[in-house]
Structure formats: C-alpha cells, structure tokens
C-alpha cells in the first residue's frame, strides 16, 4: 500500500521552474540537485512512511534560505541536521521562519511526534526571488495571475498525500486572503484557521515570541483534537 511518503516524494522531485513569470521574477528549484533529492527521500521516508492523515500547515511559497535550499518546508540545512537527524553538506543559511518553526516542533515532542500529526508545506512549492530577495506570489498582480493555476494544481496534488480536510492552518495574515479565495473556489478544506507568519513574529514581534509559541501550540493542538 502506498504511503504518504510514496506520494509526496515524486511530487517534489518532479518540480520544474515556471516559464511564464513576469520580468525580474524567478523561481529557485533545489529539487534538481542530487543532494536535495536524497534529503527529500530521507526526510519523507523517516517521518511520513505511513498512511496517517495529517493536518496541513500551509505557508505562501518557500523562502530562498529555507526550502529554497534544503527542499524541506521551513527547514534550513542546519535545522535539518539538528532536529531531524539528517546530515547534509548544504551550506548553513539564516532563516528566521525555520528558527521559530522548530521551537514549535520541539514543543510537540520533536520531529517524529510533530510530523506524525502535521504536514508543513506551501501553497506554491518553489521559492521566488526578485532582485536577489525573497518574493511572494501575491507581491504583484501579474505574478499572482501567472501562478494561480499552478497553485491550484499544487494544492490539489498535495491533498492526495494523506490530508485531514476538516481543517487547515494558514501561515500569514496576507496569505489568508488568497488561501480563503482558493478554498472558496475549490472547497479543499472545511475550515481554515490562520496564525501569524513566523517571519513576521521574529522580525516585528520578537519580544512576544513566547506568547506566539503558546498560541501556535494551543491552535495546533485544537486542530488535531477535532
């Protein structure tokens, strides 16, 4: 019987860069690299080699220093090794979101316990950049329009891995408007709850990080209790 890992791994390894982005916007595709392909196989085989249904936690699109390098959502190469036990030769990267996310992972008892209940992912699977900086699919209307069909296809494919469709968690208040629109159009989830994005928390609300950790843990706990 196919597992969550069996369905997820090919999805990532088949990713290709879009050829219809507006001028100046480009996508990073780490899945072309043999080491990232190996990481993806190790990560999903280790943590998703079952048929458990998971609550999906969806961000916008990856950052260039997280999944844009490692291929694993919200995970820097160093956190991949430290918290997931997957050694790699990728260069360490600075990524605020990953730092916060792994506080949440640890609060749930570590990577095995966390990933046994949750799937961290994004509406669009590849990191976007413009002028060498992180870019979001909603940062301009032309990019949103260009990627919207791909986003629909991306979410639809990810649902087949092993999704609890009763509820999904949206990361980011601005992301929420687009996720809700997508869900209204296609009925992917019965309900969406939104949490502030990890980057926003550490960049603008770092004094309140403990309260945000508590909020995440409480909200995610309620999601898996449904």
CSV table of C-alpha atoms in Angstrom, one decimal:
chain,number,residue,atom,x,y,z
A,1,UNK,CA,0.0,0.0,0.0
A,2,UNK,CA,1.3,3.5,-0.9
A,3,UNK,CA,2.3,5.7,2.0
A,4,UNK,CA,2.2,9.4,2.5
A,5,UNK,CA,5.9,9.4,1.6
A,6,UNK,CA,5.4,7.4,-1.6
A,7,UNK,CA,3.0,10.1,-2.8
A,8,UNK,CA,5.0,13.1,-1.5
A,9,UNK,CA,8.4,12.3,-2.8
A,10,UNK,CA,7.6,12.2,-6.5
A,11,UNK,CA,5.6,15.4,-6.2
A,12,UNK,CA,8.7,17.3,-5.1
A,13,UNK,CA,11.2,15.6,-7.4
A,14,UNK,CA,9.1,16.4,-10.4
A,15,UNK,CA,9.1,20.1,-9.7
A,16,UNK,CA,10.1,22.4,-12.7
A,17,UNK,CA,10.6,26.1,-12.8
A,18,UNK,CA,7.7,28.1,-14.4
A,19,UNK,CA,8.5,29.7,-17.7
A,20,UNK,CA,5.7,32.3,-17.5
A,21,UNK,CA,6.7,34.6,-14.7
A,22,UNK,CA,6.8,38.4,-15.1
A,23,UNK,CA,10.1,40.0,-15.9
A,24,UNK,CA,12.5,40.1,-13.0
A,25,UNK,CA,10.8,37.4,-11.0
A,26,UNK,CA,12.3,33.9,-11.0
A,27,UNK,CA,11.9,30.6,-9.1
A,28,UNK,CA,14.5,28.5,-7.4
A,29,UNK,CA,14.3,24.8,-7.8
A,30,UNK,CA,16.5,22.9,-5.4
A,31,UNK,CA,15.0,19.6,-6.4
A,32,UNK,CA,17.3,19.4,-9.4
A,33,UNK,CA,20.2,18.8,-7.1
A,34,UNK,CA,21.2,15.2,-6.2
A,35,UNK,CA,21.8,16.0,-2.5
A,36,UNK,CA,18.4,17.6,-2.2
A,37,UNK,CA,16.8,14.7,-3.9
A,38,UNK,CA,18.5,12.4,-1.3
A,39,UNK,CA,17.3,14.7,1.5
A,40,UNK,CA,13.7,14.6,0.3
A,41,UNK,CA,13.8,10.8,0.1
A,42,UNK,CA,15.3,10.5,3.6
A,43,UNK,CA,13.0,13.1,5.2
A,44,UNK,CA,9.7,11.7,4.0
A,45,UNK,CA,10.8,8.1,4.4
A,46,UNK,CA,11.8,8.8,8.0
A,47,UNK,CA,8.8,10.9,9.1
A,48,UNK,CA,5.9,10.1,6.7
A,49,UNK,CA,6.3,6.3,5.9
A,50,UNK,CA,2.7,5.6,6.9
A,51,UNK,CA,-0.9,6.3,6.0
A,52,UNK,CA,-1.8,8.7,8.8
A,53,UNK,CA,-3.9,11.7,7.9
A,54,UNK,CA,-2.2,14.9,8.9
A,55,UNK,CA,-3.3,18.5,9.5
A,56,UNK,CA,-1.8,20.6,6.7
A,57,UNK,CA,0.0,23.9,7.7
A,58,UNK,CA,0.4,26.0,4.6
A,59,UNK,CA,2.6,29.0,4.0
A,60,UNK,CA,2.9,31.2,1.0
A,61,UNK,CA,5.9,30.0,-1.0
A,62,UNK,CA,9.3,28.9,0.4
A,63,UNK,CA,12.0,31.4,1.2
A,64,UNK,CA,15.3,31.2,-0.5
A,65,UNK,CA,17.1,30.2,2.7
A,66,UNK,CA,14.7,27.5,3.8
A,67,UNK,CA,13.1,25.1,1.5
A,68,UNK,CA,14.7,27.1,-1.4
A,69,UNK,CA,18.0,25.4,-0.3
A,70,UNK,CA,17.1,22.2,1.6
A,71,UNK,CA,13.9,21.3,-0.2
A,72,UNK,CA,12.1,20.8,3.1
A,73,UNK,CA,9.5,23.4,4.1
A,74,UNK,CA,10.6,25.9,6.8
A,75,UNK,CA,13.8,23.9,7.3
A,76,UNK,CA,17.4,25.2,7.0
A,77,UNK,CA,20.2,22.7,6.3
A,78,UNK,CA,21.4,23.1,9.9
A,79,UNK,CA,17.9,22.5,11.4
A,80,UNK,CA,17.5,19.6,9.1
A,81,UNK,CA,20.6,18.0,10.8
A,82,UNK,CA,20.0,19.3,14.4
A,83,UNK,CA,16.3,18.5,14.7
A,84,UNK,CA,15.6,15.9,12.0
A,85,UNK,CA,18.8,13.9,12.2
A,86,UNK,CA,19.5,14.2,8.5
A,87,UNK,CA,23.1,15.0,7.8
A,88,UNK,CA,23.9,17.1,4.8
A,89,UNK,CA,26.6,19.1,3.1
A,90,UNK,CA,24.5,22.1,2.2
A,91,UNK,CA,25.7,25.5,3.4
A,92,UNK,CA,24.1,26.8,6.6
A,93,UNK,CA,21.6,29.6,6.0
A,94,UNK,CA,19.9,32.3,8.0
A,95,UNK,CA,16.2,31.8,8.1
A,96,UNK,CA,14.0,33.3,10.8
A,97,UNK,CA,11.0,31.3,10.0
A,98,UNK,CA,12.8,28.0,10.4
A,99,UNK,CA,14.1,29.1,13.8
A,100,UNK,CA,10.5,29.7,15.1
A,101,UNK,CA,9.0,26.6,13.5
A,102,UNK,CA,11.5,24.3,15.2
A,103,UNK,CA,10.5,25.8,18.5
A,104,UNK,CA,7.0,24.6,17.7
A,105,UNK,CA,8.3,21.2,16.6
A,106,UNK,CA,10.2,20.8,19.9
A,107,UNK,CA,7.1,21.9,21.8
A,108,UNK,CA,5.2,18.9,20.3
A,109,UNK,CA,7.9,16.5,21.4
A,110,UNK,CA,10.3,16.6,18.5
A,111,UNK,CA,10.3,16.0,14.8
A,112,UNK,CA,8.9,12.4,14.9
A,113,UNK,CA,5.9,13.4,17.0
A,114,UNK,CA,5.3,16.7,15.2
A,115,UNK,CA,5.5,15.3,11.6
A,116,UNK,CA,3.4,12.3,12.7
A,117,UNK,CA,0.5,14.8,13.1
A,118,UNK,CA,1.3,17.7,10.8
A,119,UNK,CA,2.5,18.4,7.3
A,120,UNK,CA,4.3,21.7,6.7
A,121,UNK,CA,4.0,22.9,3.2
A,122,UNK,CA,3.2,25.9,1.0
A,123,UNK,CA,0.5,26.9,-1.5
A,124,UNK,CA,3.3,27.2,-4.1
A,125,UNK,CA,6.2,24.8,-3.8
A,126,UNK,CA,9.2,26.8,-5.2
A,127,UNK,CA,11.0,29.8,-3.7
A,128,UNK,CA,10.5,33.0,-5.6
A,129,UNK,CA,13.1,35.8,-5.9
A,130,UNK,CA,13.2,39.3,-7.3
A,131,UNK,CA,16.4,41.4,-7.3
A,132,UNK,CA,18.1,38.8,-5.2
A,133,UNK,CA,15.5,39.0,-2.4
A,134,UNK,CA,12.6,36.8,-1.2
A,135,UNK,CA,9.4,37.4,-3.2
A,136,UNK,CA,5.8,36.2,-2.5
A,137,UNK,CA,3.4,35.1,-5.2
A,138,UNK,CA,1.0,37.8,-4.1
A,139,UNK,CA,3.5,40.7,-4.2
A,140,UNK,CA,2.2,41.8,-7.6
A,141,UNK,CA,-0.9,41.0,-9.5
A,142,UNK,CA,0.9,39.7,-12.6
A,143,UNK,CA,2.8,37.1,-10.5
A,144,UNK,CA,-0.4,36.1,-8.7
A,145,UNK,CA,-2.2,35.6,-12.0
A,146,UNK,CA,0.7,33.8,-13.6
A,147,UNK,CA,1.0,31.3,-10.8
A,148,UNK,CA,-2.7,30.9,-9.8
A,149,UNK,CA,-3.3,27.8,-12.0
A,150,UNK,CA,-0.1,26.3,-10.6
A,151,UNK,CA,-1.1,27.0,-7.1
A,152,UNK,CA,-4.5,25.3,-7.6
A,153,UNK,CA,-2.7,22.3,-9.1
A,154,UNK,CA,-0.1,22.2,-6.3
A,155,UNK,CA,-2.7,22.2,-3.5
A,156,UNK,CA,-4.8,19.6,-5.3
A,157,UNK,CA,-1.8,17.2,-5.7
A,158,UNK,CA,-0.7,17.7,-2.1
A,159,UNK,CA,-4.2,16.8,-0.8
A,160,UNK,CA,-3.6,13.3,-2.2
A,161,UNK,CA,-0.7,12.6,0.1
A,162,UNK,CA,-2.8,12.0,3.2
A,163,UNK,CA,-4.7,15.1,4.2
A,164,UNK,CA,-7.2,15.8,7.1
A,165,UNK,CA,-9.5,18.0,5.1
A,166,UNK,CA,-11.6,19.0,8.1
A,167,UNK,CA,-9.2,21.9,8.9
A,168,UNK,CA,-6.1,23.6,7.6
A,169,UNK,CA,-3.7,26.1,9.1
A,170,UNK,CA,-2.8,29.2,7.1
A,171,UNK,CA,0.5,30.9,8.0
A,172,UNK,CA,0.4,34.7,7.4
A,173,UNK,CA,-2.5,37.2,7.5
A,174,UNK,CA,-2.0,38.4,3.9
A,175,UNK,CA,-1.7,34.8,2.8
A,176,UNK,CA,-5.1,34.2,4.4
A,177,UNK,CA,-7.0,36.3,1.8
A,178,UNK,CA,-5.6,34.2,-1.1
A,179,UNK,CA,-5.9,30.9,0.7
A,180,UNK,CA,-9.6,31.7,1.6
A,181,UNK,CA,-10.3,32.7,-2.0
A,182,UNK,CA,-8.7,29.5,-3.3
A,183,UNK,CA,-10.7,27.4,-0.8
A,184,UNK,CA,-14.0,29.1,-1.7
A,185,UNK,CA,-13.4,28.3,-5.4
A,186,UNK,CA,-12.4,24.7,-4.9
A,187,UNK,CA,-13.6,23.5,-1.5
A,188,UNK,CA,-10.3,22.0,-0.5
A,189,UNK,CA,-10.9,22.3,3.3
A,190,UNK,CA,-13.9,22.6,5.5
A,191,UNK,CA,-12.3,25.2,7.6
A,192,UNK,CA,-9.1,27.4,7.7
A,193,UNK,CA,-7.6,28.9,10.8
A,194,UNK,CA,-4.8,31.5,10.5
A,195,UNK,CA,-1.7,32.1,12.5
A,196,UNK,CA,0.8,35.0,12.2
A,197,UNK,CA,3.7,34.1,9.9
A,198,UNK,CA,6.9,33.0,11.7
A,199,UNK,CA,9.0,35.7,9.9
A,200,UNK,CA,6.6,38.4,11.0
A,201,UNK,CA,6.8,37.2,14.6
A,202,UNK,CA,10.6,37.2,14.8
A,203,UNK,CA,11.1,40.3,12.7
A,204,UNK,CA,8.5,42.5,14.3
A,205,UNK,CA,7.2,40.9,17.5
A,206,UNK,CA,10.3,39.2,18.9
A,207,UNK,CA,9.6,40.4,22.4
A,208,UNK,CA,6.3,38.4,22.4
A,209,UNK,CA,7.8,35.2,20.9
A,210,UNK,CA,6.8,33.1,23.9
A,211,UNK,CA,3.2,34.2,23.7
A,212,UNK,CA,3.2,33.4,20.0
A,213,UNK,CA,4.7,29.9,20.7
A,214,UNK,CA,1.9,29.3,23.1
A,215,UNK,CA,-0.7,30.5,20.6
A,216,UNK,CA,0.7,28.1,17.9
A,217,UNK,CA,0.8,25.2,20.3
A,218,UNK,CA,-2.7,25.8,21.5
A,219,UNK,CA,-4.1,26.3,18.0
A,220,UNK,CA,-2.4,23.3,16.5
A,221,UNK,CA,-3.4,21.1,19.5
A,222,UNK,CA,-7.0,22.1,18.9
A,223,UNK,CA,-6.7,21.2,15.2
A,224,UNK,CA,-5.5,17.6,15.9
A,225,UNK,CA,-8.2,17.2,18.6
A,226,UNK,CA,-11.0,17.7,16.1
